[in-house]
Amino acid sequence: MSALVTSLPGYREPAARLAKALDLPFTATDVHRFPDGESKVTVPATPPATVVFCQSLDRPNDKLIELQLACATLRDLGTERILLVAPYLCYMRQDKAFHPGEAVSQRIIGRHLASLVDGLITVDAHLHRIHDLHAAVPLETAINLSAAPRLGEFLAGRVENPLLLGPDAESEQWVAQVAAAGGFDHAVATKERFGDRQVRIHLPDTDFRARTVVLVDDVISSGYTIAEAARAVRAAGAATVHCLVTHPLFAPGAEALLREAGVAEVWSSDAIVHASNAIHLADMLAATLQPLL
Ligand code: R5P
């Protein structure tokens, strides 16, 4: 066996789908959490030369330590190359110090991951002020794929003649690609954020009346961005509002917030495991990984 796929608990199903798409075995990395919060990590006992670590990094603080323990142990056991497939790459949004003393987490976590693995593949990383993943993750192999074409294909088979709306300027890169993949109309709103849970959405000059509007974003976290956008388009006459997202982070309360705002369906990719997962990324990830193996 020249390679295998592994993951921490919680991301086993998408990791096993990736293994199947690559025609490689999947062997779990186990974690035992001690009562004091520390973790005991157990990797495959006789790992091959190449290990694909398929691990999304949502709710990352424990996972980052467990990944570090796992990678160091794999090296001790003789693994020469670790390729990290992290469909959600954590800590990318804090890309500058807005106030003196603030940690620039994007740079720090990016360097940390680069010290653990030999290559990294992610999906729709939230890159705002930098545009090249290599600037955040200093590895020769640092690849940022987009789920947008897959989201567009999914929507084409699901909704007739939707109007896509990105809720803020940053979402334009994703909404434009989803629209192009399905041949849909699209528009982009603007957003003012006043705090973690306070946003205001300003709609573009677009006729939303009687349309099926699909809100498209990279991340749903608190849910306020999508909820405010849903309220705005409904007030502007939209018939139905759905939501399509790569990363369903869903902080506590977010799902209820979307329901109250009148969002009918939420569809997400399995970049993060969630009940709304409707689009599997295994084939897309495997196509990029295969030549690296
Ligand atoms: C922001 O730039 C992102 O693209 C998302 O719009 C944002 O992170 C969503 O966050 P929330 O759900 O907390 O409004």
PDB file of N, CA, C and O and ligand atoms in Angstrom, residues 88 93 126 128 167-171 173-174 191 193 195-199 201 216-227 245 247 249-251 254 257-258, ligand 1:
ATOM      1  N   TYR A  88     -12.646  23.051   4.748  1.00  0.00           N
ATOM      2  CA  TYR A  88     -12.802  24.361   5.400  1.00  0.00           C
ATOM      3  C   TYR A  88     -11.497  24.675   6.103  1.00  0.00           C
ATOM      4  O   TYR A  88     -11.035  23.913   6.965  1.00  0.00           O
ATOM      5  N   ARG A  93     -10.168  34.453   8.103  1.00  0.00           N
ATOM      6  CA  ARG A  93     -10.816  35.765   7.985  1.00  0.00           C
ATOM      7  C   ARG A  93     -10.026  36.886   8.656  1.00  0.00           C
ATOM      8  O   ARG A  93     -10.105  38.029   8.243  1.00  0.00           O
ATOM      9  N   HIS A 126     -11.452  31.737   2.707  1.00  0.00           N
ATOM     10  CA  HIS A 126     -11.880  33.136   2.781  1.00  0.00           C
ATOM     11  C   HIS A 126     -10.654  34.051   2.693  1.00  0.00           C
ATOM     12  O   HIS A 126     -10.079  34.460   3.698  1.00  0.00           O
ATOM     13  N   HIS A 128      -9.369  37.579   1.523  1.00  0.00           N
ATOM     14  CA  HIS A 128      -9.959  38.887   1.232  1.00  0.00           C
ATOM     15  C   HIS A 128      -8.871  39.857   0.768  1.00  0.00           C
ATOM     16  O   HIS A 128      -8.833  40.259  -0.384  1.00  0.00           O
ATOM     17  N   PRO A 167     -24.646  38.410  -0.916  1.00  0.00           N
ATOM     18  CA  PRO A 167     -25.058  39.412   0.081  1.00  0.00           C
ATOM     19  C   PRO A 167     -24.063  40.544   0.300  1.00  0.00           C
ATOM     20  O   PRO A 167     -24.407  41.548   0.925  1.00  0.00           O
ATOM     21  N   ASP A 168     -22.836  40.390  -0.182  1.00  0.00           N
ATOM     22  CA  ASP A 168     -21.839  41.451   0.024  1.00  0.00           C
ATOM     23  C   ASP A 168     -20.792  41.402  -1.091  1.00  0.00           C
ATOM     24  O   ASP A 168     -20.744  40.455  -1.877  1.00  0.00           O
ATOM     25  N   ALA A 169     -19.960  42.436  -1.140  1.00  0.00           N
ATOM     26  CA  ALA A 169     -18.991  42.550  -2.235  1.00  0.00           C
ATOM     27  C   ALA A 169     -18.084  41.316  -2.307  1.00  0.00           C
ATOM     28  O   ALA A 169     -17.744  40.847  -3.392  1.00  0.00           O
ATOM     29  N   GLU A 170     -17.693  40.787  -1.140  1.00  0.00           N
ATOM     30  CA  GLU A 170     -16.782  39.638  -1.136  1.00  0.00           C
ATOM     31  C   GLU A 170     -17.399  38.401  -1.780  1.00  0.00           C
ATOM     32  O   GLU A 170     -16.683  37.533  -2.290  1.00  0.00           O
ATOM     33  N   SER A 171     -18.718  38.310  -1.742  1.00  0.00           N
ATOM     34  CA  SER A 171     -19.383  37.115  -2.275  1.00  0.00           C
ATOM     35  C   SER A 171     -19.448  37.120  -3.801  1.00  0.00           C
ATOM     36  O   SER A 171     -19.813  36.109  -4.400  1.00  0.00           O
ATOM     37  N   GLN A 173     -17.217  36.943  -6.082  1.00  0.00           N
ATOM     38  CA  GLN A 173     -16.388  35.908  -6.730  1.00  0.00           C
ATOM     39  C   GLN A 173     -17.114  34.566  -6.778  1.00  0.00           C
ATOM     40  O   GLN A 173     -16.987  33.816  -7.740  1.00  0.00           O
ATOM     41  N   TRP A 174     -17.888  34.248  -5.731  1.00  0.00           N
ATOM     42  CA  TRP A 174     -18.565  32.944  -5.693  1.00  0.00           C
ATOM     43  C   TRP A 174     -19.875  32.988  -6.460  1.00  0.00           C
ATOM     44  O   TRP A 174     -20.171  32.096  -7.235  1.00  0.00           O
ATOM     45  N   LYS A 191     -22.955  45.221   2.092  1.00  0.00           N
ATOM     46  CA  LYS A 191     -23.218  44.913   3.503  1.00  0.00           C
ATOM     47  C   LYS A 191     -22.422  45.852   4.387  1.00  0.00           C
ATOM     48  O   LYS A 191     -21.259  46.134   4.118  1.00  0.00           O
ATOM     49  N   ARG A 193     -21.203  45.860   8.305  1.00  0.00           N
ATOM     50  CA  ARG A 193     -21.180  45.026   9.515  1.00  0.00           C
ATOM     51  C   ARG A 193     -20.784  45.915  10.692  1.00  0.00           C
ATOM     52  O   ARG A 193     -19.781  46.609  10.649  1.00  0.00           O
ATOM     53  N   GLY A 195     -20.916  44.516  13.948  1.00  0.00           N
ATOM     54  CA  GLY A 195     -20.472  43.619  15.027  1.00  0.00           C
ATOM     55  C   GLY A 195     -20.735  42.196  14.589  1.00  0.00           C
ATOM     56  O   GLY A 195     -21.244  41.965  13.491  1.00  0.00           O
ATOM     57  N   ASP A 196     -20.414  41.222  15.459  1.00  0.00           N
ATOM     58  CA  ASP A 196     -20.583  39.810  15.087  1.00  0.00           C
ATOM     59  C   ASP A 196     -22.013  39.518  14.653  1.00  0.00           C
ATOM     60  O   ASP A 196     -22.249  38.698  13.774  1.00  0.00           O
ATOM     61  N   ARG A 197     -22.973  40.148  15.322  1.00  0.00           N
ATOM     62  CA  ARG A 197     -24.380  39.819  15.056  1.00  0.00           C
ATOM     63  C   ARG A 197     -25.161  41.047  14.625  1.00  0.00           C
ATOM     64  O   ARG A 197     -26.355  41.163  14.911  1.00  0.00           O
ATOM     65  N   GLN A 198     -24.526  41.957  13.969  1.00  0.00           N
ATOM     66  CA  GLN A 198     -25.229  43.162  13.501  1.00  0.00           C
ATOM     67  C   GLN A 198     -24.757  43.496  12.103  1.00  0.00           C
ATOM     68  O   GLN A 198     -23.604  43.900  11.901  1.00  0.00           O
ATOM     69  N   VAL A 199     -25.656  43.299  11.128  1.00  0.00           N
ATOM     70  CA  VAL A 199     -25.309  43.654   9.751  1.00  0.00           C
ATOM     71  C   VAL A 199     -26.496  44.365   9.112  1.00  0.00           C
ATOM     72  O   VAL A 199     -27.643  44.190   9.528  1.00  0.00           O
ATOM     73  N   ILE A 201     -27.978  45.102   5.126  1.00  0.00           N
ATOM     74  CA  ILE A 201     -27.806  44.753   3.711  1.00  0.00           C
ATOM     75  C   ILE A 201     -28.476  45.824   2.853  1.00  0.00           C
ATOM     76  O   ILE A 201     -29.614  46.226   3.130  1.00  0.00           O
ATOM     77  N   VAL A 216     -26.300  33.321  -2.181  1.00  0.00           N
ATOM     78  CA  VAL A 216     -25.090  32.500  -2.331  1.00  0.00           C
ATOM     79  C   VAL A 216     -23.955  33.137  -1.534  1.00  0.00           C
ATOM     80  O   VAL A 216     -23.674  34.324  -1.700  1.00  0.00           O
ATOM     81  N   ASP A 217     -23.310  32.349  -0.668  1.00  0.00           N
ATOM     82  CA  ASP A 217     -22.180  32.884   0.097  1.00  0.00           C
ATOM     83  C   ASP A 217     -21.180  31.765   0.352  1.00  0.00           C
ATOM     84  O   ASP A 217     -21.493  30.584   0.171  1.00  0.00           O
ATOM     85  N   ASP A 218     -19.973  32.150   0.776  1.00  0.00           N
ATOM     86  CA  ASP A 218     -18.984  31.121   1.105  1.00  0.00           C
ATOM     87  C   ASP A 218     -19.259  30.506   2.472  1.00  0.00           C
ATOM     88  O   ASP A 218     -19.092  29.301   2.647  1.00  0.00           O
ATOM     89  N   VAL A 219     -19.694  31.328   3.425  1.00  0.00           N
ATOM     90  CA  VAL A 219     -19.804  30.888   4.822  1.00  0.00           C
ATOM     91  C   VAL A 219     -21.121  31.364   5.418  1.00  0.00           C
ATOM     92  O   VAL A 219     -21.524  32.510   5.202  1.00  0.00           O
ATOM     93  N   ILE A 220     -21.797  30.504   6.159  1.00  0.00           N
ATOM     94  CA  ILE A 220     -22.839  30.971   7.084  1.00  0.00           C
ATOM     95  C   ILE A 220     -22.298  30.706   8.481  1.00  0.00           C
ATOM     96  O   ILE A 220     -22.033  29.559   8.844  1.00  0.00           O
ATOM     97  N   SER A 221     -22.112  31.767   9.249  1.00  0.00           N
ATOM     98  CA  SER A 221     -21.584  31.593  10.606  1.00  0.00           C
ATOM     99  C   SER A 221     -22.690  31.940  11.610  1.00  0.00           C
ATOM    100  O   SER A 221     -23.471  31.084  12.001  1.00  0.00           O
ATOM    101  N   SER A 222     -22.814  33.202  11.989  1.00  0.00           N
ATOM    102  CA  SER A 222     -23.930  33.585  12.886  1.00  0.00           C
ATOM    103  C   SER A 222     -25.266  33.494  12.163  1.00  0.00           C
ATOM    104  O   SER A 222     -26.312  33.393  12.791  1.00  0.00           O
ATOM    105  N   GLY A 223     -25.250  33.595  10.836  1.00  0.00           N
ATOM    106  CA  GLY A 223     -26.474  33.567  10.033  1.00  0.00           C
ATOM    107  C   GLY A 223     -27.055  34.953   9.768  1.00  0.00           C
ATOM    108  O   GLY A 223     -27.995  35.095   8.980  1.00  0.00           O
ATOM    109  N   TYR A 224     -26.487  35.994  10.394  1.00  0.00           N
ATOM    110  CA  TYR A 224     -27.090  37.330  10.253  1.00  0.00           C
ATOM    111  C   TYR A 224     -26.996  37.873   8.829  1.00  0.00           C
ATOM    112  O   TYR A 224     -27.900  38.554   8.358  1.00  0.00           O
ATOM    113  N   THR A 225     -25.902  37.568   8.129  1.00  0.00           N
ATOM    114  CA  THR A 225     -25.762  38.073   6.755  1.00  0.00           C
ATOM    115  C   THR A 225     -26.891  37.540   5.878  1.00  0.00           C
ATOM    116  O   THR A 225     -27.585  38.296   5.185  1.00  0.00           O
ATOM    117  N   ILE A 226     -27.090  36.225   5.919  1.00  0.00           N
ATOM    118  CA  ILE A 226     -28.121  35.617   5.070  1.00  0.00           C
ATOM    119  C   ILE A 226     -29.516  36.013   5.555  1.00  0.00           C
ATOM    120  O   ILE A 226     -30.408  36.294   4.746  1.00  0.00           O
ATOM    121  N   ALA A 227     -29.714  36.050   6.864  1.00  0.00           N
ATOM    122  CA  ALA A 227     -31.047  36.409   7.387  1.00  0.00           C
ATOM    123  C   ALA A 227     -31.438  37.821   6.961  1.00  0.00           C
ATOM    124  O   ALA A 227     -32.571  38.056   6.511  1.00  0.00           O
ATOM    125  N   VAL A 245     -24.568  27.501   0.023  1.00  0.00           N
ATOM    126  CA  VAL A 245     -23.343  27.935   0.703  1.00  0.00           C
ATOM    127  C   VAL A 245     -22.306  26.816   0.656  1.00  0.00           C
ATOM    128  O   VAL A 245     -22.654  25.631   0.683  1.00  0.00           O
ATOM    129  N   HIS A 247     -19.690  26.588   2.995  1.00  0.00           N
ATOM    130  CA  HIS A 247     -19.294  26.223   4.361  1.00  0.00           C
ATOM    131  C   HIS A 247     -20.414  26.486   5.368  1.00  0.00           C
ATOM    132  O   HIS A 247     -20.570  27.615   5.854  1.00  0.00           O
ATOM    133  N   LEU A 249     -21.109  26.662   8.557  1.00  0.00           N
ATOM    134  CA  LEU A 249     -20.540  26.666   9.916  1.00  0.00           C
ATOM    135  C   LEU A 249     -21.637  26.658  10.979  1.00  0.00           C
ATOM    136  O   LEU A 249     -21.509  26.003  12.007  1.00  0.00           O
ATOM    137  N   PHE A 250     -22.677  27.429  10.761  1.00  0.00           N
ATOM    138  CA  PHE A 250     -23.862  27.459  11.618  1.00  0.00           C
ATOM    139  C   PHE A 250     -23.540  27.532  13.114  1.00  0.00           C
ATOM    140  O   PHE A 250     -23.587  26.525  13.827  1.00  0.00           O
ATOM    141  N   ALA A 251     -23.250  28.723  13.575  1.00  0.00           N
ATOM    142  CA  ALA A 251     -23.120  28.970  15.019  1.00  0.00           C
ATOM    143  C   ALA A 251     -24.480  28.723  15.679  1.00  0.00           C
ATOM    144  O   ALA A 251     -25.516  28.770  14.996  1.00  0.00           O
ATOM    145  N   ALA A 254     -28.182  29.967  14.489  1.00  0.00           N
ATOM    146  CA  ALA A 254     -28.189  30.451  13.099  1.00  0.00           C
ATOM    147  C   ALA A 254     -29.326  29.830  12.278  1.00  0.00           C
ATOM    148  O   ALA A 254     -29.943  30.509  11.452  1.00  0.00           O
ATOM    149  N   LEU A 257     -32.561  31.465  13.039  1.00  0.00           N
ATOM    150  CA  LEU A 257     -32.551  32.822  12.489  1.00  0.00           C
ATOM    151  C   LEU A 257     -32.941  32.815  11.001  1.00  0.00           C
ATOM    152  O   LEU A 257     -33.726  33.648  10.537  1.00  0.00           O
ATOM    153  N   LEU A 258     -32.398  31.849  10.271  1.00  0.00           N
ATOM    154  CA  LEU A 258     -32.704  31.759   8.834  1.00  0.00           C
ATOM    155  C   LEU A 258     -34.167  31.400   8.612  1.00  0.00           C
ATOM    156  O   LEU A 258     -34.827  31.959   7.732  1.00  0.00           O
TER     157      LEU A 258
HETATM  158  C1  R5P B   1     -18.040  37.561   4.995  1.00  0.00           C
HETATM  159  O1  R5P B   1     -17.288  38.234   4.391  1.00  0.00           O
HETATM  160  C2  R5P B   1     -18.418  36.187   4.584  1.00  0.00           C
HETATM  161  O2  R5P B   1     -18.367  36.031   3.207  1.00  0.00           O
HETATM  162  C3  R5P B   1     -19.782  35.823   5.108  1.00  0.00           C
HETATM  163  O3  R5P B   1     -20.743  36.676   4.528  1.00  0.00           O
HETATM  164  C4  R5P B   1     -19.833  35.960   6.589  1.00  0.00           C
HETATM  165  O4  R5P B   1     -18.727  35.368   7.183  1.00  0.00           O
HETATM  166  C5  R5P B   1     -21.087  35.349   7.137  1.00  0.00           C
HETATM  167  O5  R5P B   1     -21.081  35.524   8.505  1.00  0.00           O
HETATM  168  P1  R5P B   1     -22.405  35.570   9.345  1.00  0.00           P
HETATM  169  O6  R5P B   1     -23.199  34.341   9.022  1.00  0.00           O
HETATM  170  O7  R5P B   1     -21.891  35.576  10.771  1.00  0.00           O
HETATM  171  O8  R5P B   1     -23.124  36.827   9.019  1.00  0.00           O
END
